[in-house]
Short mmCIF file of C-alpha atoms in Angstrom, two decimals:
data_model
loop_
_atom_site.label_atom_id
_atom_site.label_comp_id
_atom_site.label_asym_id
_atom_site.label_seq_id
_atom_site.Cartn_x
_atom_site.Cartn_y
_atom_site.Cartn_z
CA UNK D 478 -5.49 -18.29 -22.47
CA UNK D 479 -8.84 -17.20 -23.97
CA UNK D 480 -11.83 -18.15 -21.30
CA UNK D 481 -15.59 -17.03 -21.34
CA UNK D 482 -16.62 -13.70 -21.65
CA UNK D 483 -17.07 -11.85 -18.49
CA UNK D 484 -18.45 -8.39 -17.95
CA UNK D 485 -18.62 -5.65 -15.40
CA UNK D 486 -18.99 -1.65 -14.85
CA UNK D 487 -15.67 -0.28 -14.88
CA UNK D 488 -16.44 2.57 -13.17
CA UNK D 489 -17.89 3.91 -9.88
CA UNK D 490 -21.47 3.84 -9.20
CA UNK D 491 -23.36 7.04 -8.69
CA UNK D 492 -24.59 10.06 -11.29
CA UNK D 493 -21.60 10.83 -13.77
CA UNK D 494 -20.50 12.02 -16.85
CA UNK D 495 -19.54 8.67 -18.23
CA UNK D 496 -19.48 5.27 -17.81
CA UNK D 497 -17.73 2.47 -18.75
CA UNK D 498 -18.88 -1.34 -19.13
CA UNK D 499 -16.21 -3.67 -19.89
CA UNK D 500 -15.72 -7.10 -21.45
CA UNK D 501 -12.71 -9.42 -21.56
CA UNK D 502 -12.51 -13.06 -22.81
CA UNK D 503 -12.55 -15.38 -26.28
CA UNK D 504 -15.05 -13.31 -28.26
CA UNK D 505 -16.24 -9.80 -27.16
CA UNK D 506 -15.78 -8.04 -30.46
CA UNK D 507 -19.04 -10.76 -31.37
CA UNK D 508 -20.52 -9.96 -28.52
CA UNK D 509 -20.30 -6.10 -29.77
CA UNK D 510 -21.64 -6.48 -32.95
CA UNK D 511 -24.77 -8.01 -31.03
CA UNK D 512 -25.46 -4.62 -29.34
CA UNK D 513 -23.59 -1.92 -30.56
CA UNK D 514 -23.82 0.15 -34.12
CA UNK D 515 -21.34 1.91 -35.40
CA UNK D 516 -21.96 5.55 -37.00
CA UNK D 517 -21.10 5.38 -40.77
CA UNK D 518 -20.05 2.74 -43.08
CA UNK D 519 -17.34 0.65 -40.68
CA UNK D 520 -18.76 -2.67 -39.09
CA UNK D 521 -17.71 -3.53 -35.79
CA UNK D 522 -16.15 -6.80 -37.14
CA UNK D 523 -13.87 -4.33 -38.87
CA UNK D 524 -12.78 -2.20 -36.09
CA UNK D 525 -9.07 -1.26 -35.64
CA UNK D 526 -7.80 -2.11 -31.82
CA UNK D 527 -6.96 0.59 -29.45
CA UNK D 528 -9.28 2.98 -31.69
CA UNK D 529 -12.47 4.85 -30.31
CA UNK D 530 -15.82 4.47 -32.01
CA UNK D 531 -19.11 6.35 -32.02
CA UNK D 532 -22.23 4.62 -32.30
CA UNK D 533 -25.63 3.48 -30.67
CA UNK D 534 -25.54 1.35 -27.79
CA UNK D 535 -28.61 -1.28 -27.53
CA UNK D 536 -29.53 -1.54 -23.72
CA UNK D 537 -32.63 -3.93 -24.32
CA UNK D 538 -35.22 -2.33 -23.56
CA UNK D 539 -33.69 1.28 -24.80
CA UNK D 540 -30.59 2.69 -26.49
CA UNK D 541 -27.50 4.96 -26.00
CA UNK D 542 -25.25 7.26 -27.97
CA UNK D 543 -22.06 6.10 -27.07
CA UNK D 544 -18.56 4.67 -27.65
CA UNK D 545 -16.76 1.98 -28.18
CA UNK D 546 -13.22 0.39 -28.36
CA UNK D 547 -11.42 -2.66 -29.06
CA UNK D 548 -8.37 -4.05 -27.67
CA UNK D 549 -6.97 -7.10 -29.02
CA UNK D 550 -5.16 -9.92 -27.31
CA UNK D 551 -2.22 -9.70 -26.38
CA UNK D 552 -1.55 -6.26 -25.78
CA UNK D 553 -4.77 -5.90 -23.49
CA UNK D 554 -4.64 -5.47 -19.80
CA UNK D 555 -5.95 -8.55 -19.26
CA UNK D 556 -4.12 -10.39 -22.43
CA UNK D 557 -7.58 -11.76 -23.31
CA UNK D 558 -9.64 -9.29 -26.51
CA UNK D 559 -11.47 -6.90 -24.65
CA UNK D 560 -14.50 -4.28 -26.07
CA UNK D 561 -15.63 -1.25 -23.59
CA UNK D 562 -18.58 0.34 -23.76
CA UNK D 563 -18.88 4.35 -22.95
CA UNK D 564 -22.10 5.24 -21.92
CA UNK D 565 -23.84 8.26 -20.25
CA UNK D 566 -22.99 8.05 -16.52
CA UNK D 567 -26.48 7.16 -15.36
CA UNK D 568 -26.64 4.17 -12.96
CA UNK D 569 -29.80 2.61 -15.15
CA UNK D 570 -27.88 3.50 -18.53
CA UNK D 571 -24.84 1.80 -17.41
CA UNK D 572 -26.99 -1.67 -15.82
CA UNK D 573 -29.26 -1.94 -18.34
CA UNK D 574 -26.20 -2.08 -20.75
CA UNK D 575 -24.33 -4.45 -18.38
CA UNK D 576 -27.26 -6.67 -18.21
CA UNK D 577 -27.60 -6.55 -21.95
CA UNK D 578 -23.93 -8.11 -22.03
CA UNK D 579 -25.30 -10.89 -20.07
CA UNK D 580 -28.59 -11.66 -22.03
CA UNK D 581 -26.01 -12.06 -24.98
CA UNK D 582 -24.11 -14.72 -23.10
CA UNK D 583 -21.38 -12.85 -20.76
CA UNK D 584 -21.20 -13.49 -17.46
CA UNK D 585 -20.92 -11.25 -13.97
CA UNK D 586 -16.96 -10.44 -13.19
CA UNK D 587 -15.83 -11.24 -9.82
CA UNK D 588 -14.01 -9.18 -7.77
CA UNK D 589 -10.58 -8.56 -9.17
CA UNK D 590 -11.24 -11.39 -12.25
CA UNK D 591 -10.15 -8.99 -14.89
CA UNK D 592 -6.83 -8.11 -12.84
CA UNK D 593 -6.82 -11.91 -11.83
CA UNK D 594 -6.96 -13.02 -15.75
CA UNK D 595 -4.07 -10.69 -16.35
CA UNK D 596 -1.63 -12.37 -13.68
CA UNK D 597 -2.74 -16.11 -15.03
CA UNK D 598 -1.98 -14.87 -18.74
CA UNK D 599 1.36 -13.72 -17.69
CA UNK D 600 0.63 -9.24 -18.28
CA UNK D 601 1.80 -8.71 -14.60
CA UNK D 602 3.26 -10.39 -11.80
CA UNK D 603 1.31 -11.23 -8.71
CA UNK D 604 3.07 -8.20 -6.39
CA UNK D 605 2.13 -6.00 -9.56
CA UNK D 606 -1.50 -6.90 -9.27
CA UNK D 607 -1.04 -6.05 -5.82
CA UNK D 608 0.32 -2.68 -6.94
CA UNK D 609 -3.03 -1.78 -8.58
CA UNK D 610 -4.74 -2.80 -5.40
CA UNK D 611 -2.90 -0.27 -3.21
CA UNK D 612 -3.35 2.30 -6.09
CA UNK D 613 -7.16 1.81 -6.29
CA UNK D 614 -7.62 2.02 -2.37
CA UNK D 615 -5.05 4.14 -1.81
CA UNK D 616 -6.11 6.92 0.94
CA UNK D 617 -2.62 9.18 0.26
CA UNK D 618 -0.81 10.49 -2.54
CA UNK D 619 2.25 8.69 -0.72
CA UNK D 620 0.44 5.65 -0.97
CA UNK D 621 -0.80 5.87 -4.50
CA UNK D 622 2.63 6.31 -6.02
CA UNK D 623 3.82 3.23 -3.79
CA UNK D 624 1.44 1.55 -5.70
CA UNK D 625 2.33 2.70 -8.42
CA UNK D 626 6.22 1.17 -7.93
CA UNK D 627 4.66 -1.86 -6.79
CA UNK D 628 2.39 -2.29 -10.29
CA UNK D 629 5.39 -1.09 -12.53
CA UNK D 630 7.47 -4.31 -11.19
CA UNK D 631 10.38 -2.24 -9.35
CA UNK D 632 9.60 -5.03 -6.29
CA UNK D 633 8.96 -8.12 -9.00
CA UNK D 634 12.51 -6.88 -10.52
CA UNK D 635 14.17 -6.53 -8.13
CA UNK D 636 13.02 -9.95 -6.45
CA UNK D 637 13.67 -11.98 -9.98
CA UNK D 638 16.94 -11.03 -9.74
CA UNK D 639 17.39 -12.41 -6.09
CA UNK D 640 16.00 -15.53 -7.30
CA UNK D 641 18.32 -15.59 -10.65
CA UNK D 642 21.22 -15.24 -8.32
CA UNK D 643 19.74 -18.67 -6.29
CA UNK D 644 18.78 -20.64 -9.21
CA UNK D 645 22.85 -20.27 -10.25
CA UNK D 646 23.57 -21.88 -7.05
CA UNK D 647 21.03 -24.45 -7.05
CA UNK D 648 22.68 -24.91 -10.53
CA UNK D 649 25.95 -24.89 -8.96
CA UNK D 650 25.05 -27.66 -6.35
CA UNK D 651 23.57 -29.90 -8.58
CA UNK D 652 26.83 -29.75 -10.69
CA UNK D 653 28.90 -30.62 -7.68
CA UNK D 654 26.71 -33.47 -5.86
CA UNK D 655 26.66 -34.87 -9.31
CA UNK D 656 29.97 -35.16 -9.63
CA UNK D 657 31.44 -35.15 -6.50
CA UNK D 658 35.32 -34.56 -5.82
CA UNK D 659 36.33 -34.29 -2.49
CA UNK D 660 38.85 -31.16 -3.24
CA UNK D 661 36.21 -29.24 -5.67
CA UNK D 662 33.13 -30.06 -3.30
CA UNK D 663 35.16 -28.07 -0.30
CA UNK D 664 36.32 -25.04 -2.72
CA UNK D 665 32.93 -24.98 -4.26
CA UNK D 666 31.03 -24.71 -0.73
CA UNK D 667 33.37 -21.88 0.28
CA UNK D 668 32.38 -19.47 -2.60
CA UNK D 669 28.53 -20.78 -1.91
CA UNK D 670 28.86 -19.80 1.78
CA UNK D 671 29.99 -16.09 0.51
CA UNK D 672 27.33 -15.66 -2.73
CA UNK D 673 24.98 -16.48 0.31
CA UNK D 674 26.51 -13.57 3.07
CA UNK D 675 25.83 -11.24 -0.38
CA UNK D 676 22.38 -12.48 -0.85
CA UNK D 677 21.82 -12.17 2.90
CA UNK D 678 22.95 -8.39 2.60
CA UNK D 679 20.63 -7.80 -0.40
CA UNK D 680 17.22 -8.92 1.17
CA UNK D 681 18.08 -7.30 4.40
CA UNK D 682 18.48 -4.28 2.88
CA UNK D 683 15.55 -4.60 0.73
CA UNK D 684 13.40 -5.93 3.80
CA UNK D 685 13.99 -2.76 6.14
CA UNK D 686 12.56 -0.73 3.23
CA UNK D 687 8.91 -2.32 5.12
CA UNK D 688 9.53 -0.03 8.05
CA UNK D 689 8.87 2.82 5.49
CA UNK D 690 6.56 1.20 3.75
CA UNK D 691 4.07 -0.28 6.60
CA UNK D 692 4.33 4.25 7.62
CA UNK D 693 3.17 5.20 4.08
CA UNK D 694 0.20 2.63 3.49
CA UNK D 695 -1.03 2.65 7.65
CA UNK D 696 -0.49 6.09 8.20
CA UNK D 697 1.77 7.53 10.77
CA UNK D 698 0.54 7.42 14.46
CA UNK D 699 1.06 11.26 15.90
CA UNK D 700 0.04 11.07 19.72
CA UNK D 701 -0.60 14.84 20.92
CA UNK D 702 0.86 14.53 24.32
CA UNK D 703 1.07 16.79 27.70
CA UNK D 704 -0.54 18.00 30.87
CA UNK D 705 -4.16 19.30 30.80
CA UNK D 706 -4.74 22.72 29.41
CA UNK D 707 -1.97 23.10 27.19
CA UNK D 708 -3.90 24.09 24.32
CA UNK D 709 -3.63 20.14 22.43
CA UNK D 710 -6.86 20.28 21.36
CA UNK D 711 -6.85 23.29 19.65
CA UNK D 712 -3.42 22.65 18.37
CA UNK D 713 -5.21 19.53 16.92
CA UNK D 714 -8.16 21.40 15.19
CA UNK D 715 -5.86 23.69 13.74
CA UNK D 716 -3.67 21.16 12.25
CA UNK D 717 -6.93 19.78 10.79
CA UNK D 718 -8.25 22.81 9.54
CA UNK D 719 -11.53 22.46 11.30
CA UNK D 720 -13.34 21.77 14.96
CA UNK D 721 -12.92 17.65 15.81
CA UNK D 722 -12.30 17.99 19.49
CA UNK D 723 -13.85 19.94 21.81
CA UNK D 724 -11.91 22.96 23.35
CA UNK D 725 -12.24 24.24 26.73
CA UNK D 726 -10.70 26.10 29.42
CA UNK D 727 -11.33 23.67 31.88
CA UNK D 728 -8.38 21.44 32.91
CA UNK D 729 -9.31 17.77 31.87
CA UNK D 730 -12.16 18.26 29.07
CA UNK D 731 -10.74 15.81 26.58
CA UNK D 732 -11.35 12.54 28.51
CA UNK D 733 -11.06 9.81 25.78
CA UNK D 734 -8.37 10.30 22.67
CA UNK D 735 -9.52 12.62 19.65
CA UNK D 736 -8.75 11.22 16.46
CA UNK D 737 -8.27 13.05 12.55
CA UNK D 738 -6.27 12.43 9.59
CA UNK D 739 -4.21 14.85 7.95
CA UNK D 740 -2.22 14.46 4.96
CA UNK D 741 1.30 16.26 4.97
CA UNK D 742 3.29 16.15 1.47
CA UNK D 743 1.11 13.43 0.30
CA UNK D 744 1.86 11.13 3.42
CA UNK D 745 -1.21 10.06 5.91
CA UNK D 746 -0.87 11.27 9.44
CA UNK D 747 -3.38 10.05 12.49
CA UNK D 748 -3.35 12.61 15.10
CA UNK D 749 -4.58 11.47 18.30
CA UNK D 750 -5.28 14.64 20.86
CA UNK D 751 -4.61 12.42 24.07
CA UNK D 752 -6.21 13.48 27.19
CA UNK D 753 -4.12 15.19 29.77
CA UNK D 754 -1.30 13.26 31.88
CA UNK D 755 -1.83 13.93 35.45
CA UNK D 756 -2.74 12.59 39.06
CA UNK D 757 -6.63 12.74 38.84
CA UNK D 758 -9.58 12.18 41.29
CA UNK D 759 -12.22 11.44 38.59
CA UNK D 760 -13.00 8.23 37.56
CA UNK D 761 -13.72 8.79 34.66
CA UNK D 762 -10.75 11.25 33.49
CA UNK D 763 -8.53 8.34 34.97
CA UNK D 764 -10.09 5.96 32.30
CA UNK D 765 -8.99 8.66 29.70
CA UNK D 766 -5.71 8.74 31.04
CA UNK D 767 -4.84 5.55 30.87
CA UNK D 768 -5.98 5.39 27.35
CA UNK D 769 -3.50 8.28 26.87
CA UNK D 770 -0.87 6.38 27.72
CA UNK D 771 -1.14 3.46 25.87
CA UNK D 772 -1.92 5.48 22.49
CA UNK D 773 1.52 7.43 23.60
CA UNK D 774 3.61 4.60 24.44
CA UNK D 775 2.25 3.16 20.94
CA UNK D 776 2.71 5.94 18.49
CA UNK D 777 5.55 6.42 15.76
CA UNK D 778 6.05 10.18 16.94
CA UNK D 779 5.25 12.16 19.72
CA UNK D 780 4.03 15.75 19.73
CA UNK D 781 4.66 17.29 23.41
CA UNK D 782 2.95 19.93 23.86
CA UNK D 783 3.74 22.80 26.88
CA UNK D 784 1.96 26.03 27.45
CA UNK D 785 4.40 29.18 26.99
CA UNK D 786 2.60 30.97 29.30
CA UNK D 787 2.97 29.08 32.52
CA UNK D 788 5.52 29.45 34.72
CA UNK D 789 7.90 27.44 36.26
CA UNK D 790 9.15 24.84 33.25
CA UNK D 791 9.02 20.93 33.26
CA UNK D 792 7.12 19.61 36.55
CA UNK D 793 6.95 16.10 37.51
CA UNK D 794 3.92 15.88 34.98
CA UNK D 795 5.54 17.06 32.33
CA UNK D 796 8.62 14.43 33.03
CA UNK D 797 6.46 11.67 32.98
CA UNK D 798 5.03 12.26 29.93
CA UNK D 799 8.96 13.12 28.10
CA UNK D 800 9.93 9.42 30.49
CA UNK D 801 6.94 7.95 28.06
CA UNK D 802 8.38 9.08 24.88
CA UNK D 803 12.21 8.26 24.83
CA UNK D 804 13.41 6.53 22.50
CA UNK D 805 10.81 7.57 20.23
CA UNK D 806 10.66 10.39 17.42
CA UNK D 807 9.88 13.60 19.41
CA UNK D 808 8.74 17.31 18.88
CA UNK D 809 8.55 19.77 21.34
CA UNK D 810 6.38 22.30 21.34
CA UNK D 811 5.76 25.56 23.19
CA UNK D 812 1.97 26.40 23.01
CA UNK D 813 0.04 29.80 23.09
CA UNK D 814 2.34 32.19 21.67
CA UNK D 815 0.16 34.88 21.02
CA UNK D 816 -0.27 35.14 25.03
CA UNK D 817 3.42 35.50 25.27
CA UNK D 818 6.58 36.25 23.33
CA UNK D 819 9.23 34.66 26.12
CA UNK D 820 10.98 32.64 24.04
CA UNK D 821 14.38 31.47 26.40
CA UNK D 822 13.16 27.76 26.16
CA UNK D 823 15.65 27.27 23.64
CA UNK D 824 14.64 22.92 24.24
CA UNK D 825 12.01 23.72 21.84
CA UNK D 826 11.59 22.40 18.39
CA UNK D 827 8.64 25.50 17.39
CA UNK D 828 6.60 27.91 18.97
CA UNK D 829 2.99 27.57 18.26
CA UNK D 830 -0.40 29.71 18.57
CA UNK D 831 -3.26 27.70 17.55
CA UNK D 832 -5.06 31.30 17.62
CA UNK D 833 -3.07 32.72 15.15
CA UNK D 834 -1.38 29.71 13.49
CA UNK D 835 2.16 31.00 13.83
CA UNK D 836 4.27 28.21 13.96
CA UNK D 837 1.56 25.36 12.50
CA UNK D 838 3.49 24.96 8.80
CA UNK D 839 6.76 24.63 10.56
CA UNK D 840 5.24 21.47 13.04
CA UNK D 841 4.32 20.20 9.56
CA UNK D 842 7.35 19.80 8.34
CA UNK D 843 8.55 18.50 11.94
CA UNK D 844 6.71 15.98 11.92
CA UNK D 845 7.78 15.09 7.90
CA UNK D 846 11.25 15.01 9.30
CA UNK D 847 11.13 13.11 12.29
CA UNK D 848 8.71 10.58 10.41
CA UNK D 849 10.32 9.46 6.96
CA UNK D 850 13.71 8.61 6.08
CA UNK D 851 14.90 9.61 3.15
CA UNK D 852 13.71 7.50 0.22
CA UNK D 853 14.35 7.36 -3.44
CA UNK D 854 11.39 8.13 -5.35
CA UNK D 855 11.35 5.03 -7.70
CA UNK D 856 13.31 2.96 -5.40
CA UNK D 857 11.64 -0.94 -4.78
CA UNK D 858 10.65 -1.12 -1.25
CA UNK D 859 8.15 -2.92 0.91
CA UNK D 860 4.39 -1.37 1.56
CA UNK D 861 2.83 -5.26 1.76
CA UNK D 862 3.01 -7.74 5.08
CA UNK D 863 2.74 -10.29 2.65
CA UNK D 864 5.97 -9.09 1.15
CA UNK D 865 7.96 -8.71 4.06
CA UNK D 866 6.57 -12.13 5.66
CA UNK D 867 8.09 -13.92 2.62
CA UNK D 868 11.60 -12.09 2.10
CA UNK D 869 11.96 -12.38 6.04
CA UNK D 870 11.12 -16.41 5.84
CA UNK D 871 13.35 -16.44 2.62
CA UNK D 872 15.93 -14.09 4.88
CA UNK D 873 16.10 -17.00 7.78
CA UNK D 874 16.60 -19.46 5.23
CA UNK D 875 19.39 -18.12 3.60
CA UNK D 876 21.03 -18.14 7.08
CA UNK D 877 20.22 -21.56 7.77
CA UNK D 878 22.32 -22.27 4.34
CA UNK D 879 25.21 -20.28 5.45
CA UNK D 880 26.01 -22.30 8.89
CA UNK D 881 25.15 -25.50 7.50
CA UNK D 882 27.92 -24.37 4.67
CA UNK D 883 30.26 -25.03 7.98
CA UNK D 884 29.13 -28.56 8.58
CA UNK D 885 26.27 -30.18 6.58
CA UNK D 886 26.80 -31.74 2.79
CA UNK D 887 26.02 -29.72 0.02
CA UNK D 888 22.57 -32.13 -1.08
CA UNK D 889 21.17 -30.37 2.34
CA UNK D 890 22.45 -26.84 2.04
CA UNK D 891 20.69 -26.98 -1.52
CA UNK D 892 17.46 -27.70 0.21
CA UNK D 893 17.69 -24.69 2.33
CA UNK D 894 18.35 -22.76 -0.82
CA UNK D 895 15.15 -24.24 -3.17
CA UNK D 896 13.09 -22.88 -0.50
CA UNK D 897 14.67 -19.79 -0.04
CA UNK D 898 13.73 -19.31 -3.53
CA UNK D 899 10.61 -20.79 -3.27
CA UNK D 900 9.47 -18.23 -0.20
CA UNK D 901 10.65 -15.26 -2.54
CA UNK D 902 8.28 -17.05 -5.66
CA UNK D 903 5.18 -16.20 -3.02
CA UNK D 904 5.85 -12.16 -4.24
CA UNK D 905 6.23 -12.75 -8.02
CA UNK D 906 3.60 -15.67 -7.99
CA UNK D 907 5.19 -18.36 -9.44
CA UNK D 908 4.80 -20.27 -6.10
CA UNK D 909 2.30 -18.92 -4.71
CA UNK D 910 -0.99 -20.87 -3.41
CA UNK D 911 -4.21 -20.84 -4.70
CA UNK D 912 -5.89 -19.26 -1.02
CA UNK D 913 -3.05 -16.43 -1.39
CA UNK D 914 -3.84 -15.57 -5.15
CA UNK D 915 -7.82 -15.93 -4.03
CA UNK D 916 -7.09 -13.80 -1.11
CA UNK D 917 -5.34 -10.67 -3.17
CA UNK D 918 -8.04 -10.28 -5.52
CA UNK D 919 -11.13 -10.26 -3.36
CA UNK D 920 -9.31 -6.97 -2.13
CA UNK D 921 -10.18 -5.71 -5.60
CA UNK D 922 -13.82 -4.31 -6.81
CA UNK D 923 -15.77 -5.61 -9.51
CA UNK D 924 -14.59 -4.04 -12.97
CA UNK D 925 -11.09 -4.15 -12.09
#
């Protein structure tokens, strides 16, 4: 499907080495021959797809030594012929170029339209365009390569074959309410009612995958927990490798959470240094408190933290924090080691001094542990609400089709299974609605 020219800068904006201005649609390669000027003999008419070449770029009102490249429909990224131009990385080189494009009859990409042009001419599937999304904004090397799944089809695979498996039912159904025999009809809805328990199993499994997923593209919550003046907020600075909350000897200093982002094997953590659980007199501190609470009755794993030098073990302050956190992924950790080297508590997950940052690496790797399950690296799972909100509706459906199986004819059951597939079309895109698809690519920038 050939449309208009359209025309954007493919790359960041800011100083750089190079930039790139690209155009996608029925004729860029004329378009090119309008503005750019090849060094030698070769014409651009004449250029060879995928193939880089040097020549002067005509801005308008100045020029460029550059380079340029053709890639011809179909095997494009957007499936349309598309020319980019390689400029200098100057933000007025790379505009006036751009607006050159438009002078010549292109028109300003939207956000997303090149990624968008590639879904409607059939180069990637709707959770794949997705994919590039997460990849682009992507604030974790964990993230990124979930992504990267996501745009290489492992979900849109894997969700095809779900829906083959229901279109051979539908098939199946259609067959039998067609021609309906009373001793066929009741065999036939017996092996329906168990290639739907096995199609129940499959998205299941595939739909608890999001509880990894939502972890790696959100971050994991990490609420630093414990009485006053156990050393949390400068176990929390040296986690970050610098000074975000303010340390102090003075029982009750951190009165409102303390918040940085650490990334641990290429997975997003958000620490939260919570202020100190106890009975207070101060207004304020009590506003703190109860802020510490909620952030620690909230987060996905708890860091307790208690101060190896005190004496006298868990108090009632102490237990009311660990009452908070059961149930939940928890570390325990024995603070201030370089005061003392007592180390009986054998409750402890790792001793820590954030003085001398003995023990630091190993609540790293704690906190890995208690957070991720283990995971396949190129196994399709869920990192998209979207995703999950559709396989879940598709899920309940699926169930619906099983118990009416028991009781309803098999015209009805087949209407529970059309949408079933129809719910799992909303990830691929073949059913999708024209607000959804809108709503995807304004997440993208201009250029991509």
């Amino acid at each position: 499907m050939m449309e208009e020219n359209i025309a954007a800068i493919a790359t960041p904006s800011g100083k750089g080495g190079v930039a790139i201005i690209r155009i996608s649609g029925k004729n860029p390669l004329e378009l090119a021959e309008r503005m750019f000027f090849p060094t030698g003999k070769v014409k651009v008419a004449e250029f060879e797809p995928y193939r880089m070449y040097p020549g002067r770029i005509d801005g308008g009102t100045f020029e460029d030594y550059g380079l340029c490249v053709y890639f011809k429909a179909p095997a494009s990224y957007t499936g349309e012929d598309i020319v980019e131009f390689q400029c200098h990385g100057g933000e007025s080189i790379a505009r006036g170029i751009l607006k050159q494009t438009f002078r010549l009859g292109a028109k300003a990409a939207g956000r997303g339209e090149f990624t968008k042009r590639a879904f409607l001419n059939g180069k990637l599937s709707l959770a794949s365009a997705e994919g590039v999304a997460d990849m682009i904004n992507g604030e974790s090397e964990a993230e990124v390569k979930a992504g990267y799944l996501l745009y290489s089809e492992k979900l849109t695979d894997k969700v095809r074959a779900l829906q083959a498996e229901l279109t051979t039912l539908l098939a199946g159904i259609d067959v039998s309410v067609d021609y309906p025999e009373e001793d066929i009809e009741e065999q036939h809805v017996l092996e329906l009612a168990d290639a739907l328990k096995k199609l129940h199993t499959e998205i299941a499994s595939l739909t608890a995958t999001y509880a990894v997923g939502k972890k790696i593209k959100s971050g994991i919550t990490v609420a630093i927990c414990g009485k006053p003046n156990t050393g949390k907020s400068s176990l929390l600075n040296r986690l970050l490798g610098y000074e975000k909350a303010i340390v102090s000897s003075v029982a009750g200093t951190t009165r409102d959470a303390v918040e940085g982002v650490l990334e641990i094997d290429g997975k997003k953590f958000n620490l939260y240094d919570t202020a100190g659980v106890r009975e207070s007199g101060d207004f304020i501190e009590n506003i703190g408190i109860e802020r510490a609470e909620s952030i620690i009755r909230s987060a996905d794993v708890a860091v307790f933290v208690a101060d190896m030098s005190a004496q006298g073990g868990i108090d009632e302050e102490d237990a009311k924090v660990l009452e908070m956190v059961k149930g939940k992924p928890l570390i325990k950790v024995l603070n201030k080691s370089d005061i003392t080297r007592d180390e009986t508590d054998t409750d402890a997950d790792v001793y820590t001094s954030a003085v001398t940052g003995e023990g630091i690496e190993k609540l790293k790797r704690l906190l890995c542990e208690k957070s991720f399950s283990a995971l396949s690296e190129d196994a399709a799972f869920l990192i998209e609400e979207r995703h999950y909100d559709a396989l879940s509706r598709a899920q309940t459906l699926i169930e619906k089709g099983i118990l009416a199986c028991k009781t309803e004819p098999l015209d009805l059951i087949g209407i529970d299974v059309k949408e079933a597939w129809d719910a799992l079309g909303e990830i691929t895109g073949e059913t999708a609605t024209e607000r959804i698809i809108e709503e995807i690519f304004a997440k993208f920038c201009v250029g991509k």
